[in-house]
CSV table of C-alpha atoms in Angstrom, one decimal:
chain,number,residue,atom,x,y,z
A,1,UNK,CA,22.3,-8.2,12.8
A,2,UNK,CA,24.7,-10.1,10.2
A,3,UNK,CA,23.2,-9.4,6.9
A,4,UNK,CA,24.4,-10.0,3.5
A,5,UNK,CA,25.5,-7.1,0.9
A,6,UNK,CA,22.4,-5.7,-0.5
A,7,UNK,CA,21.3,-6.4,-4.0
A,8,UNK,CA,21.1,-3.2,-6.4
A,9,UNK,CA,17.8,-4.1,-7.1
A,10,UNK,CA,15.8,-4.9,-4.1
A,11,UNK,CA,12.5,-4.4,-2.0
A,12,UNK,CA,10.3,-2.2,-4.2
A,13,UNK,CA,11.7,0.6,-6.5
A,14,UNK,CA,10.8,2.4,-9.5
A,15,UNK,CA,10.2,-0.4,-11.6
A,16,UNK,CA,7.8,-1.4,-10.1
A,17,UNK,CA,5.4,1.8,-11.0
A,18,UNK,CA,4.8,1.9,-7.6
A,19,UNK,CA,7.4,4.5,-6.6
A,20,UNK,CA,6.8,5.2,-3.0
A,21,UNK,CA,6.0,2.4,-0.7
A,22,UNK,CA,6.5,2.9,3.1
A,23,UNK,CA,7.4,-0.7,4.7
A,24,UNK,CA,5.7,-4.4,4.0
A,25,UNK,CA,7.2,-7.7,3.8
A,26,UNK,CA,6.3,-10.9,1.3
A,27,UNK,CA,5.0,-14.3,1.8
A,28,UNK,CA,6.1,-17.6,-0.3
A,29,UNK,CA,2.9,-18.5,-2.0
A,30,UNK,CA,3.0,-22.5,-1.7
A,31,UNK,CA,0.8,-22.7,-5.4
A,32,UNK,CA,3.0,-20.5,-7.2
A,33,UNK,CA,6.7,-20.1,-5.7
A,34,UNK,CA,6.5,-17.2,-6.2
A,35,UNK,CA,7.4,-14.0,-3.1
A,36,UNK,CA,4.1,-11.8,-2.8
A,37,UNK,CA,4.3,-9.0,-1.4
A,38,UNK,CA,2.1,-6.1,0.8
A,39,UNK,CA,3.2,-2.5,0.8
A,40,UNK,CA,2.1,0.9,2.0
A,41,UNK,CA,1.5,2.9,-1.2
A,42,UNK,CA,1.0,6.8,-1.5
A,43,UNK,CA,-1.0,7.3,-4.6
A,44,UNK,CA,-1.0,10.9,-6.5
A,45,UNK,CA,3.2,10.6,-7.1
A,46,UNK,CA,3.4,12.0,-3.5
A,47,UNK,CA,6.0,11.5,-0.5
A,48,UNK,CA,5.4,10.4,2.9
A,49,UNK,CA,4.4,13.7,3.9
A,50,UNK,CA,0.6,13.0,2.5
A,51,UNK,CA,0.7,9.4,4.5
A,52,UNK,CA,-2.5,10.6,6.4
A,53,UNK,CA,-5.0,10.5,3.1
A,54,UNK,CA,-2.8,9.0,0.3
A,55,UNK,CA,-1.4,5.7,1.7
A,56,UNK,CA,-3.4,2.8,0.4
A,57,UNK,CA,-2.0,-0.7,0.2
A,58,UNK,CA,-0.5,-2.9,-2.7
A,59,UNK,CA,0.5,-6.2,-4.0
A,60,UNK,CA,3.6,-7.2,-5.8
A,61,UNK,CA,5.6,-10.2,-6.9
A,62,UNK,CA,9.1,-11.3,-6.7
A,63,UNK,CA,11.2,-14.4,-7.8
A,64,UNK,CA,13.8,-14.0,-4.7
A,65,UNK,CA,12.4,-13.0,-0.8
A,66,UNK,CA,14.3,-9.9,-1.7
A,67,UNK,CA,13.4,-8.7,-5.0
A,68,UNK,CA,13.4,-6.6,-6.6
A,69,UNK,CA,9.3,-6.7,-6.4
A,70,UNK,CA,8.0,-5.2,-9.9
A,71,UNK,CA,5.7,-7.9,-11.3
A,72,UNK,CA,1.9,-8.5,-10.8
A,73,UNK,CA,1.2,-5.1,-9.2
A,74,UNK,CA,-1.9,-4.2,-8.2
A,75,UNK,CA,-3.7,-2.2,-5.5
A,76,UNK,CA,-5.4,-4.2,-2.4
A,77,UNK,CA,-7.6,-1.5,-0.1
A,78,UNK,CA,-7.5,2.0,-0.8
A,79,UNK,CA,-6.9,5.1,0.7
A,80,UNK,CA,-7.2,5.1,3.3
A,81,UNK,CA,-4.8,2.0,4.5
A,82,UNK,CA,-1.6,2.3,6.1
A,83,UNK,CA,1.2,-0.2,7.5
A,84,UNK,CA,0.4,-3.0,5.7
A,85,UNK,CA,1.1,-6.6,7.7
A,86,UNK,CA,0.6,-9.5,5.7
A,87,UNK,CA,0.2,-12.7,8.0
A,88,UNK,CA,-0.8,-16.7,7.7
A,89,UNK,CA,-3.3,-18.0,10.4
A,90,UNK,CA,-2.8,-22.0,11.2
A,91,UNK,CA,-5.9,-22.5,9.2
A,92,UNK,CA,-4.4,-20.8,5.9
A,93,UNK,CA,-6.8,-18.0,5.9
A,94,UNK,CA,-4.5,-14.9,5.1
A,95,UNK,CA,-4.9,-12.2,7.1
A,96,UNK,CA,-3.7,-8.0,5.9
A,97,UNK,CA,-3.6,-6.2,9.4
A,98,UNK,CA,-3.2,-2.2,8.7
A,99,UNK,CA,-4.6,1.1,10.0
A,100,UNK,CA,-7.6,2.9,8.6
A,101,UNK,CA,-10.7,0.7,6.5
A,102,UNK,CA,-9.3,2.0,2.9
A,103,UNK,CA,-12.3,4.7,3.2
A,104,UNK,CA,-11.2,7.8,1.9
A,105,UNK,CA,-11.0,10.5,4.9
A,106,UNK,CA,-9.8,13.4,3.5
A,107,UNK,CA,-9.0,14.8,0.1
A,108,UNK,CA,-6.6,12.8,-1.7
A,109,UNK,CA,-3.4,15.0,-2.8
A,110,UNK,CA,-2.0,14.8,-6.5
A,111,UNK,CA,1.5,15.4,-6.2
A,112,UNK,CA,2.4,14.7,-10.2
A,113,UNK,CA,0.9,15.6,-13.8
A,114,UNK,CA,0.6,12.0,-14.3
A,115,UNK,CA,-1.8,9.2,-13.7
A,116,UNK,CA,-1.7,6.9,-10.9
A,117,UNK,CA,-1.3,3.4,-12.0
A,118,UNK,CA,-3.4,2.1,-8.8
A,119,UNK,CA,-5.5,4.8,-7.8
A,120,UNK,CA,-8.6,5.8,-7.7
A,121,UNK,CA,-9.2,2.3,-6.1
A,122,UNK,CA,-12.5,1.6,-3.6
A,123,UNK,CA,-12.1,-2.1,-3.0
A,124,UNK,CA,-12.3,-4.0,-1.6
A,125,UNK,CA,-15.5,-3.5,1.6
A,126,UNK,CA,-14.1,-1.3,4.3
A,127,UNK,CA,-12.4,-3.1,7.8
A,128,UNK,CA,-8.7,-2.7,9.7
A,129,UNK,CA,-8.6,-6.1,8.7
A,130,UNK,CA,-8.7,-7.8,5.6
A,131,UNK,CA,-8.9,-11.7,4.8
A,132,UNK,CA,-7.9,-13.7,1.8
A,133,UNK,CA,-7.7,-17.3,1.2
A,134,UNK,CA,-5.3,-16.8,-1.5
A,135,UNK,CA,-2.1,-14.1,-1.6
A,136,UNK,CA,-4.0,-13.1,-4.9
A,137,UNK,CA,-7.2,-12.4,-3.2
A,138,UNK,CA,-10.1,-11.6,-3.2
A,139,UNK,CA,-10.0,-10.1,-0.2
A,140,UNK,CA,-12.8,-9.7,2.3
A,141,UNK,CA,-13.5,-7.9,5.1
A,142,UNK,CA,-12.6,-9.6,8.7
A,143,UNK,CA,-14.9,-7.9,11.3
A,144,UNK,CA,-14.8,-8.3,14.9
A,145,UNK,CA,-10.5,-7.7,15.1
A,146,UNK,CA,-10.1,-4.4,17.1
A,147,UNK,CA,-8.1,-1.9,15.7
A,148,UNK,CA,-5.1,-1.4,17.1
A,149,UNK,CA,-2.4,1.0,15.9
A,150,UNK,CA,0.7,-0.3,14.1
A,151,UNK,CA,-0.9,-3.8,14.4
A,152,UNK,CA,1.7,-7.0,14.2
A,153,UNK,CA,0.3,-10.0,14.7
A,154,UNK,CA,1.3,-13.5,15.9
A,155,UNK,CA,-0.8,-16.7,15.8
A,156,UNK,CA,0.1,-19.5,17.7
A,157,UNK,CA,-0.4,-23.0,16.2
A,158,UNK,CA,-3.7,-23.7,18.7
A,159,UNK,CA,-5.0,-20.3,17.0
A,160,UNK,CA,-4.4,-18.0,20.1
A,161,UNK,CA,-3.8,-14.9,18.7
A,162,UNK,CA,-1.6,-12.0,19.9
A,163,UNK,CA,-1.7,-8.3,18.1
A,164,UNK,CA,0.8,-6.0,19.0
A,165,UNK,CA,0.5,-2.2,19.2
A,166,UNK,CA,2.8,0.0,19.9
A,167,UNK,CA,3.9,-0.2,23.2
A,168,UNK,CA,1.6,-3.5,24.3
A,169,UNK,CA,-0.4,-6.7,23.4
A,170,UNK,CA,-3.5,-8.1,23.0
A,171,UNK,CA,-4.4,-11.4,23.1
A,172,UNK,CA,-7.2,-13.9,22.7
A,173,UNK,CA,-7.9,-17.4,22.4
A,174,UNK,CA,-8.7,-17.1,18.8
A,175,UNK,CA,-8.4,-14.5,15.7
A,176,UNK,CA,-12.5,-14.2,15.9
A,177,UNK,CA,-12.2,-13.7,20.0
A,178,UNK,CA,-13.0,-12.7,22.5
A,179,UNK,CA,-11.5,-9.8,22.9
A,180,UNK,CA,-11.4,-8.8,26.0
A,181,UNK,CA,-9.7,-5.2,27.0
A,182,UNK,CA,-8.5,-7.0,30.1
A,183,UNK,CA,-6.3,-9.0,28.5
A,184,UNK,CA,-4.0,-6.7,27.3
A,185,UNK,CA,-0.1,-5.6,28.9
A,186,UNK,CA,2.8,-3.4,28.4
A,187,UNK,CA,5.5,-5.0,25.5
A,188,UNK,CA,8.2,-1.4,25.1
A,189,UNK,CA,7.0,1.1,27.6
A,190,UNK,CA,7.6,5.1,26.5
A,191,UNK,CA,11.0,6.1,28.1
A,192,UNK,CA,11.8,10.1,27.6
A,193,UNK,CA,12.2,10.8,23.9
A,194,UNK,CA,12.3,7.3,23.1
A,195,UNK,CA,8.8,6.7,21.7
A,196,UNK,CA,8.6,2.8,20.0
A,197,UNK,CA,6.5,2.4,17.1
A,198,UNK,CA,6.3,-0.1,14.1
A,199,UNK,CA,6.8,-3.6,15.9
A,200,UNK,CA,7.1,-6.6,14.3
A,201,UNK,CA,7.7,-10.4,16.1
A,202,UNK,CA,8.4,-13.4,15.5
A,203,UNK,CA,9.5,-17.0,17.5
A,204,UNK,CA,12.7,-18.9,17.0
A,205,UNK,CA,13.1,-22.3,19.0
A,206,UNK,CA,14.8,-20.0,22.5
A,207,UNK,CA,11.7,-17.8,22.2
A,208,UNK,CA,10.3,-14.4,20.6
A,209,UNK,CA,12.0,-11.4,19.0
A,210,UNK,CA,10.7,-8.2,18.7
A,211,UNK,CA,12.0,-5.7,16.3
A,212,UNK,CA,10.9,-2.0,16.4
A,213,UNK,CA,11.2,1.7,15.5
A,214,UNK,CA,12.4,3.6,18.3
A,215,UNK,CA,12.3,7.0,16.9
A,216,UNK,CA,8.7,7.8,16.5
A,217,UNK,CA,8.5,11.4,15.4
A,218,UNK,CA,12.2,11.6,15.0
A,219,UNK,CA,12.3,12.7,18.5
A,220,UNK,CA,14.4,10.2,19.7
A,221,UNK,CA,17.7,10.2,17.5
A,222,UNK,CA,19.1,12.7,14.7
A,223,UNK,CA,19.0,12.0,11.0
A,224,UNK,CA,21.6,8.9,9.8
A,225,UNK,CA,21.8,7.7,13.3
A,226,UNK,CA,21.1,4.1,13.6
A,227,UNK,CA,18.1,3.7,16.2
A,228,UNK,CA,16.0,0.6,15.7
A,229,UNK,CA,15.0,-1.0,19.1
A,230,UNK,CA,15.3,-5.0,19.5
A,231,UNK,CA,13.6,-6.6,22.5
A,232,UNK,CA,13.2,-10.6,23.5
A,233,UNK,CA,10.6,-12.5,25.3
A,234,UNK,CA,10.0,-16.2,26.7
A,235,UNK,CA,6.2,-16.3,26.0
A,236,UNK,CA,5.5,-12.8,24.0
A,237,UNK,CA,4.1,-11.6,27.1
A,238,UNK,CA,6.5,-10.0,29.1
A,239,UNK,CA,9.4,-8.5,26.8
A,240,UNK,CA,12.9,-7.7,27.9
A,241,UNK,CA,14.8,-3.8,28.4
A,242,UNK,CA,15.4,-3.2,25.0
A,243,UNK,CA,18.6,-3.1,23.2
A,244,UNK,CA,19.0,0.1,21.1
A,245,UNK,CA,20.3,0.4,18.2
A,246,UNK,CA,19.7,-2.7,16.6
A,247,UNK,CA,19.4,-1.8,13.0
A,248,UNK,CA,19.6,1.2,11.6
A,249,UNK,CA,20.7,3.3,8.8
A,250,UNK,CA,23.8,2.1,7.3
A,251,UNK,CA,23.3,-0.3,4.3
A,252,UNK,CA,25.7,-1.6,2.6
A,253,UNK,CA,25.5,-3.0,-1.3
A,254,UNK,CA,26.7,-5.9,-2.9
A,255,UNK,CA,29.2,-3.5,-5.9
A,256,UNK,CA,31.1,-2.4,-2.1
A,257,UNK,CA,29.2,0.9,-1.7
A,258,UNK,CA,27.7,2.2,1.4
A,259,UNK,CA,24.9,4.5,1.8
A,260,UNK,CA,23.8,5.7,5.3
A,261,UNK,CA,19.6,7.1,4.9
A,262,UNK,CA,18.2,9.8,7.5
A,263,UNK,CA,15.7,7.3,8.7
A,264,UNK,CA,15.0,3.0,8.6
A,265,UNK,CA,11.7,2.6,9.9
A,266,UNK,CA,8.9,0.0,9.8
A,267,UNK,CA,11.1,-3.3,10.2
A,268,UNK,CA,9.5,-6.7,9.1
A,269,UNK,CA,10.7,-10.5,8.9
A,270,UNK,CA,10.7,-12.9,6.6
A,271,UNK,CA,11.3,-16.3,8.2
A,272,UNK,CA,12.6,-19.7,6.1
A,273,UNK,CA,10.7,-22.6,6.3
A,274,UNK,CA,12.6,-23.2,9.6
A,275,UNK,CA,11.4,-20.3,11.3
A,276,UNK,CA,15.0,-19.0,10.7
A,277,UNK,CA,15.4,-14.7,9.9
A,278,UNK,CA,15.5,-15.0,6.2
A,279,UNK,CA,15.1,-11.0,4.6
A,280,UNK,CA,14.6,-8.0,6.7
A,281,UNK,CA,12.0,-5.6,4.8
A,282,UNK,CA,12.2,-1.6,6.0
A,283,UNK,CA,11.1,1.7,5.0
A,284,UNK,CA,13.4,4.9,4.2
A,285,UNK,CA,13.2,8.1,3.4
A,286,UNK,CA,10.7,11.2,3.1
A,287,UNK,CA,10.4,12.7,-0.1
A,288,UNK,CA,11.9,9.9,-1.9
A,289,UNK,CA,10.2,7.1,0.0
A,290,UNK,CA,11.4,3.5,-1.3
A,291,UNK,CA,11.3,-0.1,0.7
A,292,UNK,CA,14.6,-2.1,1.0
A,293,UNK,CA,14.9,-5.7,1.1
A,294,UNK,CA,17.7,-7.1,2.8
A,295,UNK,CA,18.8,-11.3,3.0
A,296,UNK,CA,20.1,-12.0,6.5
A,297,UNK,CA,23.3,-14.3,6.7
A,298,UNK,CA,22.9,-17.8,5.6
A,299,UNK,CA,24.7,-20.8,6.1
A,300,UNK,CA,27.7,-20.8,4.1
A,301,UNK,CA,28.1,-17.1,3.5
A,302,UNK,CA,31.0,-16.2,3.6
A,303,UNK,CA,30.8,-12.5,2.6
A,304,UNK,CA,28.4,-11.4,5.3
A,305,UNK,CA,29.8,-7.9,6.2
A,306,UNK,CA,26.7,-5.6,6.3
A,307,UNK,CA,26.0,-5.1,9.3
A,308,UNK,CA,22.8,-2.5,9.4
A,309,UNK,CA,23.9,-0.6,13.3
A,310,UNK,CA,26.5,1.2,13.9
């Protein structure tokens, strides 16, 4: 992947108050201008470690697709909701795909002596799905979507629908349904230690992309080696061997420094208005959990050495 250097400021960092968020990506809100953005928040100042009961989900504003994203924060579901997917059906309805309802299923951890900007938070109805006709909300509750884990959705411009789990997809002629279990089939099958997780796809003109974790448990690869998984498909229904690694762990910043993280996970898209790769969105870390925002390669660059893999 040809990237850009990475701004200093970027994805979601301390100034945002919201100092560990686990993955997201933004949306160009067409009444503003403005970048929203979704995240994974762990409330109580704690790490990843607590991601079962503290994750909850929030919103926050950026003037550039890759940040830095500090203004207009403010929680969306709370705990517990995890791996937040913000997507745009045909119809403009906005839909926030994640894991758990935002009902509270265990004791919430408080890792710090001081309060959490966002939490306690019990809105908004709980559902796996949420559904907004603005970025802004309010957001509702969007029954009848099955719950799938690590969902990433993609709607085609008929409204079919296709959600993607972890190692396969479901599809259905519309976002309300049917559902039916049948219609369902393997995207990334398991293979050894090589356990995919986190997808996330999109379509360019030659057909789709997939983009994936492929070191679930950190099973599959050490820490600082590059192991992101990047698959293709003609109709996002059958998906190629995968090439692995596709991104990874080496980032490289716009003052010429290079940092290489234990773990990238949790890889999202931003497309232009072209459907072109615009920013790449992913989560690092453990204790110190941040999400980076990275602009792909445009036309014109001509300082486009970052290359993410190894």
């Amino acid at each position: 992947m040809r990237l850009r250097r990475t701004k200093l400021q970027n994805g979601v960092g301390p100034s945002s108050g919201a100092n560990h968020t686990w993955g997201g990506h933004s949306m160009l809100d067409p009444d503003s201008g403005e970048w929203v953005g979704f995240f994974s928040y762990m409330a109580g100042g704690c790490d990843l470690g607590t991601w079962q009961s503290n994750s909850m989900i929030v919103s926050a504003v950026a003037d550039a697709p890759d940040g830095p994203y500090d203004q207009k924060v403010q929680p969306v579901t709370g705990p517990w909701s995890h791996n937040a997917m913000i997507s745009r059906h045909p119809n403009g309805t906005y839909f926030l795909f994640h894991i758990g309802d935002g009902t509270t299923k265990r004791g919430i951890a408080n890792c710090s002596s001081r309060p959490d900007p966002f939490y306690p938070f019990h809105e908004p109805p709980s559902c796996n799905t949420h559904a907004s006709d603005r970025l802004e909300g309010p957001w509702r509750p969007a029954p009848g979507i099955p719950a799938i884990n690590n969902p990433a959705p993609f709607f085609f411009d008929n409204g079919t629908t296709l959600i993607y789990g972890r190692t396969d997809v479901h599809w259905a002629p519309s976002i309300d349904g049917p559902w039916d279990p049948s219609h369902k089939r393997t995207t990334v099958p398991v293979s050894g230690k090589m356990v995919p997780e986190d997808p996330f796809v999109w379509r360019e003109p030659r057909g789709f992309h997939m983009l994936f974790n492929a070191n679930s448990g950190h099973s599959n690869c050490a820490a600082k080696t590059p192991c992101g998984g990047h698959a293709w498909s003609r109709d996002g229904l059958a998906w190629s061997v995968p090439t692995i690694p596709a991104f990874g762990t080496i980032v490289h910043y716009e003052d010429n420094s290079t940092r290489v993280y234990d773990y990238v996970e949790r890889p999202q898209i931003v497309q232009d208005t072209n459907g072109r790769p615009l920013t790449l969105f992913v989560g690092h870390g453990y204790s110190d959990i941040h999400t980076l925002a990275i602009m792909f390669c445009q036309e014109g660059d001509d300082d486009c050495v970052t290359m993410i893999q190894s």
